Short mmCIF file of C-alpha atoms in Angstrom, two decimals:
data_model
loop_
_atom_site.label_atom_id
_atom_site.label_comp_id
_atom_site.label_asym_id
_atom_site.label_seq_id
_atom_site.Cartn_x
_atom_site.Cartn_y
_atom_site.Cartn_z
CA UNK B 24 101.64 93.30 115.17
CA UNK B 25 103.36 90.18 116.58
CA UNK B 26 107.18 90.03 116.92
CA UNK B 27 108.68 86.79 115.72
CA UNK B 28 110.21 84.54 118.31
CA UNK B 29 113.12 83.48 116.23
CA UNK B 30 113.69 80.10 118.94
CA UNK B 31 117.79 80.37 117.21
CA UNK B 32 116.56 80.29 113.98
CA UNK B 33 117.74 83.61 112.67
CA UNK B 34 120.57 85.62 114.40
CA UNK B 35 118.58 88.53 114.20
CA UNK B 36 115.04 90.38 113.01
CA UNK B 37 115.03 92.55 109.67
CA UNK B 38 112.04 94.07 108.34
CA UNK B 39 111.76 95.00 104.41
CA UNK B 40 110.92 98.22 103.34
CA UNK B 41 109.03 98.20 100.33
CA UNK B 42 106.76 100.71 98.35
CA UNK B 43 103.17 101.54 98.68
CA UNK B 44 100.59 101.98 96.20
CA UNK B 45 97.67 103.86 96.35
CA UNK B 46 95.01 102.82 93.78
CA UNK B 47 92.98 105.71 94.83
CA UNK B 48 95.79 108.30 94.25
CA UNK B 49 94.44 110.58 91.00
CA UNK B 50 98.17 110.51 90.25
CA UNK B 51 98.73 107.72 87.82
CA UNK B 52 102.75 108.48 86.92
CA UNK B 53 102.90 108.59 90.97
CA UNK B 54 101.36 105.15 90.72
CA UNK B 55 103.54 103.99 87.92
CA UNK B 56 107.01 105.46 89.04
CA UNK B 57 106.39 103.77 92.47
CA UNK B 58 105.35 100.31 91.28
CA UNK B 59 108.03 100.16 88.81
CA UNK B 60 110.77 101.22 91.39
CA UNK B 61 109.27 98.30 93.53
CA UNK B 62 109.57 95.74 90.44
CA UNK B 63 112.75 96.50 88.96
CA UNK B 64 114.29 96.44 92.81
CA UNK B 65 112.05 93.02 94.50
CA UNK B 66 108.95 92.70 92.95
CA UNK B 67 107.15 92.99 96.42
CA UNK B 68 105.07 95.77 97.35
CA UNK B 69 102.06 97.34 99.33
CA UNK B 70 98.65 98.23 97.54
CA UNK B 71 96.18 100.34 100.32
CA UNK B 72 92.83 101.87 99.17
CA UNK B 73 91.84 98.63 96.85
CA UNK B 74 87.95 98.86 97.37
CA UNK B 75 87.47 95.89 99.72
CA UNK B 76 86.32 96.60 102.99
CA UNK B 77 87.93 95.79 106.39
CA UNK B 78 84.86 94.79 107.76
CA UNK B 79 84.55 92.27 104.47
CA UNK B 80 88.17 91.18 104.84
CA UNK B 81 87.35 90.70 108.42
CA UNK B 82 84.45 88.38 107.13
CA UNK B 83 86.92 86.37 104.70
CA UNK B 84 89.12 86.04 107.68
CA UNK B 85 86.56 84.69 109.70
CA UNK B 86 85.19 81.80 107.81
CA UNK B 87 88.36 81.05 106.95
CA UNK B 88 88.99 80.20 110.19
CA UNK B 89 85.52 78.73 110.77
CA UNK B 90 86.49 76.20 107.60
CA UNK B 91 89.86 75.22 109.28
CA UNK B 92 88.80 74.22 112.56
CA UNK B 93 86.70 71.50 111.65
CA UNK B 94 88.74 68.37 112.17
CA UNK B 95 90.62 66.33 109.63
CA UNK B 96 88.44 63.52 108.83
CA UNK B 97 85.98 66.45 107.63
CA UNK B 98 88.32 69.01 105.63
CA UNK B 99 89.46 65.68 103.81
CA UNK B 100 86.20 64.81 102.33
CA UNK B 101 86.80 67.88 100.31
CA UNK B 102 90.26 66.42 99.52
CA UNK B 103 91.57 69.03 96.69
CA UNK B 104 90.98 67.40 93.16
CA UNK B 105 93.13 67.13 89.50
CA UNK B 106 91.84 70.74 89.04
CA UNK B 107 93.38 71.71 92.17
CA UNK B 108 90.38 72.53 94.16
CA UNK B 109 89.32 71.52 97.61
CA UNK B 110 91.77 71.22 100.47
CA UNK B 111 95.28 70.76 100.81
CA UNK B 112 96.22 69.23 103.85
CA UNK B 113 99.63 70.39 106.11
CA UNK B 114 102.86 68.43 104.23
CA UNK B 115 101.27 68.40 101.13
CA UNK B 116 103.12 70.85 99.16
CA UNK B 117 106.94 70.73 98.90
CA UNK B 118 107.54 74.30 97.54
CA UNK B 119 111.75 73.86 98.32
CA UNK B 120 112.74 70.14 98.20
CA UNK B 121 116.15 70.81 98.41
CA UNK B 122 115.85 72.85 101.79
CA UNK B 123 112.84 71.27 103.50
CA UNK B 124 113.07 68.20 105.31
CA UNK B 125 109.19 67.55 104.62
CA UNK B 126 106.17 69.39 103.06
CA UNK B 127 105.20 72.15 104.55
CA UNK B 128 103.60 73.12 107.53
CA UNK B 129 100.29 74.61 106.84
CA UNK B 130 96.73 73.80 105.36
CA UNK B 131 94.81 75.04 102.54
CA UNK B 132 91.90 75.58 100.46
CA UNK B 133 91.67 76.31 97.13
CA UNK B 134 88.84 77.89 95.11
CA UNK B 135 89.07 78.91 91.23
CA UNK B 136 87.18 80.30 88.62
CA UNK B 137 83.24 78.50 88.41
CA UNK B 138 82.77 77.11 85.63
CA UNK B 139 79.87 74.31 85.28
CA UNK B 140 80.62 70.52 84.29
CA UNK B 141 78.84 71.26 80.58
CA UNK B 142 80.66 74.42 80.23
CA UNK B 143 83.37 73.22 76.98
CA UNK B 144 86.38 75.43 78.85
CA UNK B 145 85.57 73.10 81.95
CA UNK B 146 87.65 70.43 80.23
CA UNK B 147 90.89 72.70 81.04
CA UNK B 148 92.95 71.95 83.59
CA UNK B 149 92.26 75.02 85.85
CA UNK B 150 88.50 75.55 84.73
CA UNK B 151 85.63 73.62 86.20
CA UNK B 152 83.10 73.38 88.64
CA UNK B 153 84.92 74.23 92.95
CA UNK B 154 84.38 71.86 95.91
CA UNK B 155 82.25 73.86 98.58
CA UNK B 156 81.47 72.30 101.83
CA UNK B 157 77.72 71.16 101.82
CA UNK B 158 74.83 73.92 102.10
CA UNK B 159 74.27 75.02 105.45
CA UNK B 160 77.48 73.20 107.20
CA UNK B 161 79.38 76.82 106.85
CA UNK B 162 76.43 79.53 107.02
CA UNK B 163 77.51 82.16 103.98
CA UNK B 164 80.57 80.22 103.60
CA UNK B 165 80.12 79.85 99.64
CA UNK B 166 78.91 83.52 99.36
CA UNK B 167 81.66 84.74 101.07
CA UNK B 168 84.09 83.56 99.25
CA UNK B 169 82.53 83.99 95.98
CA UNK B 170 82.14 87.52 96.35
CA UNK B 171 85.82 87.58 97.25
CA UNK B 172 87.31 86.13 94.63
CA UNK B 173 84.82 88.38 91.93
CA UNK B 174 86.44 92.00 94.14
CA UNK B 175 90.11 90.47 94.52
CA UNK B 176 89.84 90.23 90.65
CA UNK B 177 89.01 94.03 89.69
CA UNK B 178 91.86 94.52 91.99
CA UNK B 179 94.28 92.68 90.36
CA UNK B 180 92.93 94.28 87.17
CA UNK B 181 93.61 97.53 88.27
CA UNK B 182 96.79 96.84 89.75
CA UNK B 183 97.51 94.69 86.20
CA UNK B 184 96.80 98.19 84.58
CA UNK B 185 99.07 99.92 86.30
CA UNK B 186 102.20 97.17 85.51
CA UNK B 187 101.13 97.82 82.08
CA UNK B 188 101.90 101.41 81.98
CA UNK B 189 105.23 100.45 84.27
CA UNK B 190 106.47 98.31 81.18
CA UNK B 191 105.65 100.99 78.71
CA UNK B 192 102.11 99.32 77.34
CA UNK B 193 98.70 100.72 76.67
CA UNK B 194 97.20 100.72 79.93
CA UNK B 195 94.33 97.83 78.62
CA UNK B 196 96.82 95.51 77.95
CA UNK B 197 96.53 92.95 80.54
CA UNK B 198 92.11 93.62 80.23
CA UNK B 199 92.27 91.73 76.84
CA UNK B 200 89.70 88.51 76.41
CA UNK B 201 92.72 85.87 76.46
CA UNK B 202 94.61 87.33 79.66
CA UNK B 203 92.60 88.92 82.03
CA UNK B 204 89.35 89.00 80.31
CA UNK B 205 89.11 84.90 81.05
CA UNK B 206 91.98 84.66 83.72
CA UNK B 207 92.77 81.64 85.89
CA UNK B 208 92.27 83.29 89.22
CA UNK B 209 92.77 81.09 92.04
CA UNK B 210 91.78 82.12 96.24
CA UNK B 211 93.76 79.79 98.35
CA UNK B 212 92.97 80.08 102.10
CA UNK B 213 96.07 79.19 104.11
CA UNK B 214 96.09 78.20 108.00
CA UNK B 215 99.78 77.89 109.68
CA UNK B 216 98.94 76.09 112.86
CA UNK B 217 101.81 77.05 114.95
CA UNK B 218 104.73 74.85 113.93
CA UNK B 219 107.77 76.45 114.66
CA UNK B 220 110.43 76.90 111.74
CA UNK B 221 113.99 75.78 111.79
CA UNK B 222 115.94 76.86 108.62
CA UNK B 223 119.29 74.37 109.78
CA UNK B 224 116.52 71.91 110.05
CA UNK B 225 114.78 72.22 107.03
CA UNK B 226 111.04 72.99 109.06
CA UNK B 227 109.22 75.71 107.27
CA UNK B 228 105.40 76.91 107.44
CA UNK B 229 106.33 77.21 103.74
CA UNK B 230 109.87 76.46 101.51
CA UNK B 231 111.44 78.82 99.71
CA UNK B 232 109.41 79.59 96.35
CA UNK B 233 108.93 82.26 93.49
CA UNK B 234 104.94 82.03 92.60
CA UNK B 235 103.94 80.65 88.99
CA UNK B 236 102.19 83.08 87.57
CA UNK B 237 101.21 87.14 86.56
CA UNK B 238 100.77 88.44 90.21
CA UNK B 239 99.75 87.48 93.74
CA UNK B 240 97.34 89.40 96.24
CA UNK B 241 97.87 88.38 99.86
CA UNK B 242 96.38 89.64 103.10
CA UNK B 243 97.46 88.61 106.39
CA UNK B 244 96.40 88.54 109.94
CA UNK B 245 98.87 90.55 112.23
CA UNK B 246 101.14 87.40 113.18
CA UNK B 247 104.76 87.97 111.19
CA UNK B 248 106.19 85.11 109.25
CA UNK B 249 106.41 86.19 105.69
CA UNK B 250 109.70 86.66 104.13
CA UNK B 251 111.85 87.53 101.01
CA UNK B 252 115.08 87.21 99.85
CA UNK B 253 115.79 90.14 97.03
CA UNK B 254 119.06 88.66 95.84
CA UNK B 255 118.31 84.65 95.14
CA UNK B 256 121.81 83.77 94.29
CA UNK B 257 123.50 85.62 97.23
CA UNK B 258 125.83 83.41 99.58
CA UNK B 259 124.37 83.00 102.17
CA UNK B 260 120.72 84.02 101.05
CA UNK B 261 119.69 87.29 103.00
CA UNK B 262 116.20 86.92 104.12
CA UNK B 263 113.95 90.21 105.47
CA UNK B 264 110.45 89.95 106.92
CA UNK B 265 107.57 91.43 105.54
CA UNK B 266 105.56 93.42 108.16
CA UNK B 267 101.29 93.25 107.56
CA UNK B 268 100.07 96.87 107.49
CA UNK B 269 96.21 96.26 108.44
CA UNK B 270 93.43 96.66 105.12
CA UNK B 271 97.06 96.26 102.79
CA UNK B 272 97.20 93.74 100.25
CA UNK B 273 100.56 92.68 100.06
CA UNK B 274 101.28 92.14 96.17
CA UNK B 275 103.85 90.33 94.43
CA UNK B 276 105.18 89.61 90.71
CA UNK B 277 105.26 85.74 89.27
CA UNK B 278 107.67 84.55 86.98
CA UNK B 279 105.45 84.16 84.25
CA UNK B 280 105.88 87.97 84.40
CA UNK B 281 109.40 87.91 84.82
CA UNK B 282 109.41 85.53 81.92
CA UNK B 283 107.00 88.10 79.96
CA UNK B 284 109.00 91.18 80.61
CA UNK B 285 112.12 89.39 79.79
CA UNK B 286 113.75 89.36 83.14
CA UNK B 287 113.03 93.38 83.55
CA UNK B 288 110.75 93.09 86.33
CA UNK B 289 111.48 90.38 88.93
CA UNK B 290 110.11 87.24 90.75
CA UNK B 291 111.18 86.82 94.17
CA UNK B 292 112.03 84.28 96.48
CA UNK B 293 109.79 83.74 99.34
CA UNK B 294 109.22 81.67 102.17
CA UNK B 295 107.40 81.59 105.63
CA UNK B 296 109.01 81.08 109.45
CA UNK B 297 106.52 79.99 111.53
CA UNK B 298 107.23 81.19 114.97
CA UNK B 299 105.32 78.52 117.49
CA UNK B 300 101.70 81.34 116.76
CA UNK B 301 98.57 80.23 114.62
CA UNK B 302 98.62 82.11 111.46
CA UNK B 303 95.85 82.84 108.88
CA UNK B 304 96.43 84.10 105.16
CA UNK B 305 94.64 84.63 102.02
CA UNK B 306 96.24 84.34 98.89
CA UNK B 307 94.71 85.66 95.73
CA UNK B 308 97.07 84.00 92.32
CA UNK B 309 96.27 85.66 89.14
CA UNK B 310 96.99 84.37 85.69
CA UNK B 311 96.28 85.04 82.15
CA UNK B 312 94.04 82.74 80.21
CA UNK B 313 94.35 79.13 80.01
CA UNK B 314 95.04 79.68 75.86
CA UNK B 315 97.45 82.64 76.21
CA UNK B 316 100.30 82.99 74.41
CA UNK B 317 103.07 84.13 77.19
CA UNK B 318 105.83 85.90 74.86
CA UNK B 319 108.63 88.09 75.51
CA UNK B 320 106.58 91.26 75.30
CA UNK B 321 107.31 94.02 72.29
CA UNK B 322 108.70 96.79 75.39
CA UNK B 323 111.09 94.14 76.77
CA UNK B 324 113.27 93.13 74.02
CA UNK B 325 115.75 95.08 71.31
CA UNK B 326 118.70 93.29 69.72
CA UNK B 327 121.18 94.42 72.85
CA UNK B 328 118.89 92.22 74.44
CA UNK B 329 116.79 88.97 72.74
CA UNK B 330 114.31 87.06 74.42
CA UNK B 331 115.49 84.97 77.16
CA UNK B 332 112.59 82.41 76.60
CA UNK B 333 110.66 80.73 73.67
CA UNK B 334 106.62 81.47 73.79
CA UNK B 335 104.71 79.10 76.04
CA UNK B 336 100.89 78.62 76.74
CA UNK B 337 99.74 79.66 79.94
CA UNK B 338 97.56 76.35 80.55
CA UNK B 339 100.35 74.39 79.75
CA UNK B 340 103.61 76.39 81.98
CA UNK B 341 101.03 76.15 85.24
CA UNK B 342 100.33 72.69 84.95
CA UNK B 343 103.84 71.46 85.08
CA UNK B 344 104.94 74.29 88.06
CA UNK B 345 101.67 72.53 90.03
CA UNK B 346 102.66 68.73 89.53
CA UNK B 347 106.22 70.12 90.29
CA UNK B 348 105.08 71.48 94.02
CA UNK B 349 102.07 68.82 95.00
CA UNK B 350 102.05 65.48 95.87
CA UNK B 351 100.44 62.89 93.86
CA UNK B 352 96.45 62.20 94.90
CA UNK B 353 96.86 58.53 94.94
CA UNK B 354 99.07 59.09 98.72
CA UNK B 355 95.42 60.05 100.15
CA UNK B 356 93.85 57.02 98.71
CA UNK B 357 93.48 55.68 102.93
CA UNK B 358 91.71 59.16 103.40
CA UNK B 359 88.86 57.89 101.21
CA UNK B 360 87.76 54.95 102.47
#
């Protein structure tokens, strides 16, 4: 594992401690007490024995890094489009416009759910049809990350199974047709190209941010940069890296879930410090259906405590968190020509 050089930007080096689940353990109320402890404390935590291969991640890793080293001109004729797929070049996302000076400092590709132009959910906002780099450009580039997103799925299905049980549910309640049955299930590859973070500047890899949705699968290379903050409205903020343990996901809660279980379980901030070294990440972002109903759920609520938000459809919260983080298309109109 890399050490961060902090270059003054942080007076010292803390690591988080967080839990570890084991979705191979035949002790589910292991499982359940574990995961729970993690998202009643930071919503952050460690998931080893998932079912995806090192050498597979390895793979992922690879053409990730195969995509992102073609130059600019190239990555930006697959410009991300209105359903937020295709690349996302560095400064285009301002995750923490309050903090950050500019966008921030890293790259991106996103690739969703496939779903054909005549297919009638493909009018949706996050259904439709992915950009993929033209057949035989990236050898097994498509396949590889198609296969990806289909295995990062059943694990976020069987980690989703497991919150269920943590918030008192039947264990199937996240598997239902409108939540995970259709789900908006977004990869994002992410490429931090060695920029090094100043917090008194306002220079991040990536601002401060809680993410949008149900949960979040990450793996990481073995360069440190992620961190959280457990208490958001502590003065000053107190921020703790997140080691990478090697074939661990690291797994964290959205707010739609913290808006779901009523504030129970929590969303926390994160950002990224990068620390002058390349750094390569995949992000897996899982959400319920585009049509589902997200309402204070029947475990989370009693008259000593109401529901702390009205119902809102899922389509409908994501697009406005997205147009909230993203610069407008029309600023890459030069790009096109």
């Amino acid at each position: 594992m890399e050490t961060p050089n902090q270059n003054g930007a942080e007076a010292h080096i803390k690591v988080s401690t967080l839990n570890c689940i084991d979705l191979s353990n035949p002790d589910i109320h292991q499982s359940v007490s574990l995961l729970k402890q993690a998202c009643l404390d930071c919503g952050f935590f460690y998931v080893v024995n998932h079912g995806i291969s090192q050498e597979f991640m390895e793979e992922v890793f690879a053409q990730s890094k195969n995509f992102f080293r073609w130059p600019l001109n190239e990555k930006m004729k697959l410009l991300r489009n209105e359903k937020h797929r295709g690349y996302t070049p560095v400064l285009d996302e301002l995750l923490d416009p309050d903090n950050q000076v500019h966008g921030d400092y890293k790259e991106g590709y996103y690739i969703g759910v496939e779903a054909p132009e005549d297919d009638p959910d493909s009018e949706k906002p996050f259904y439709g049809p992915n950009v993929w780099p033209a057949d035989g450009v990236l050898p097994g580039w498509r396949q590889t990350m198609e296969k990806f997103h289909h295995e990062a799925l059943e694990v976020a299905k069987a980690i989703a199974r497991v919150i269920a049980l943590a918030l008192d549910l039947e264990v199937d309640f996240f598997d239902k047709p409108e939540m995970l049955g259709k789900p908006i299930a977004t990869l994002r590859l992410l490429h931090y190209e060695g920029q090094i973070s100043d917090p008194s500047k306002g220079i991040y890899g990536a601002g401060a941010h809680s993410d949008y949705g149900l949960i979040t699968l990450l793996a990481t290379d073995d360069v440190m940069g992620l961190q959280i903050c457990k208490d958001k409205d502590a003065k000053p903020q107190k921020w703790e890296y997140v080691a990478p343990i090697k074939g661990a996901f690291i797994v964290n809660l959205g707010d739609m879930l913290e808006r779901w279980s009523n504030c129970i379980f929590k969303s926390t901030l994160h950002r990224v410090l990068g620390n002058g070294q390349e750094r390569y990440s995949v992000a897996y972002f899982v959400e319920p259906s585009h049509d589902c109903l997200v309402e204070c759920l029947p475990t989370c609520k009693s008259e000593e405590n109401p529901p702390k938000f009205p119902p809102i459809r899922c389509g409908t919260y994501l697009s406005q968190r997205y147009r909230d983080t993203h610069a407008e298309l029309s600023v890459y109109n030069k790009h096109q020509t």
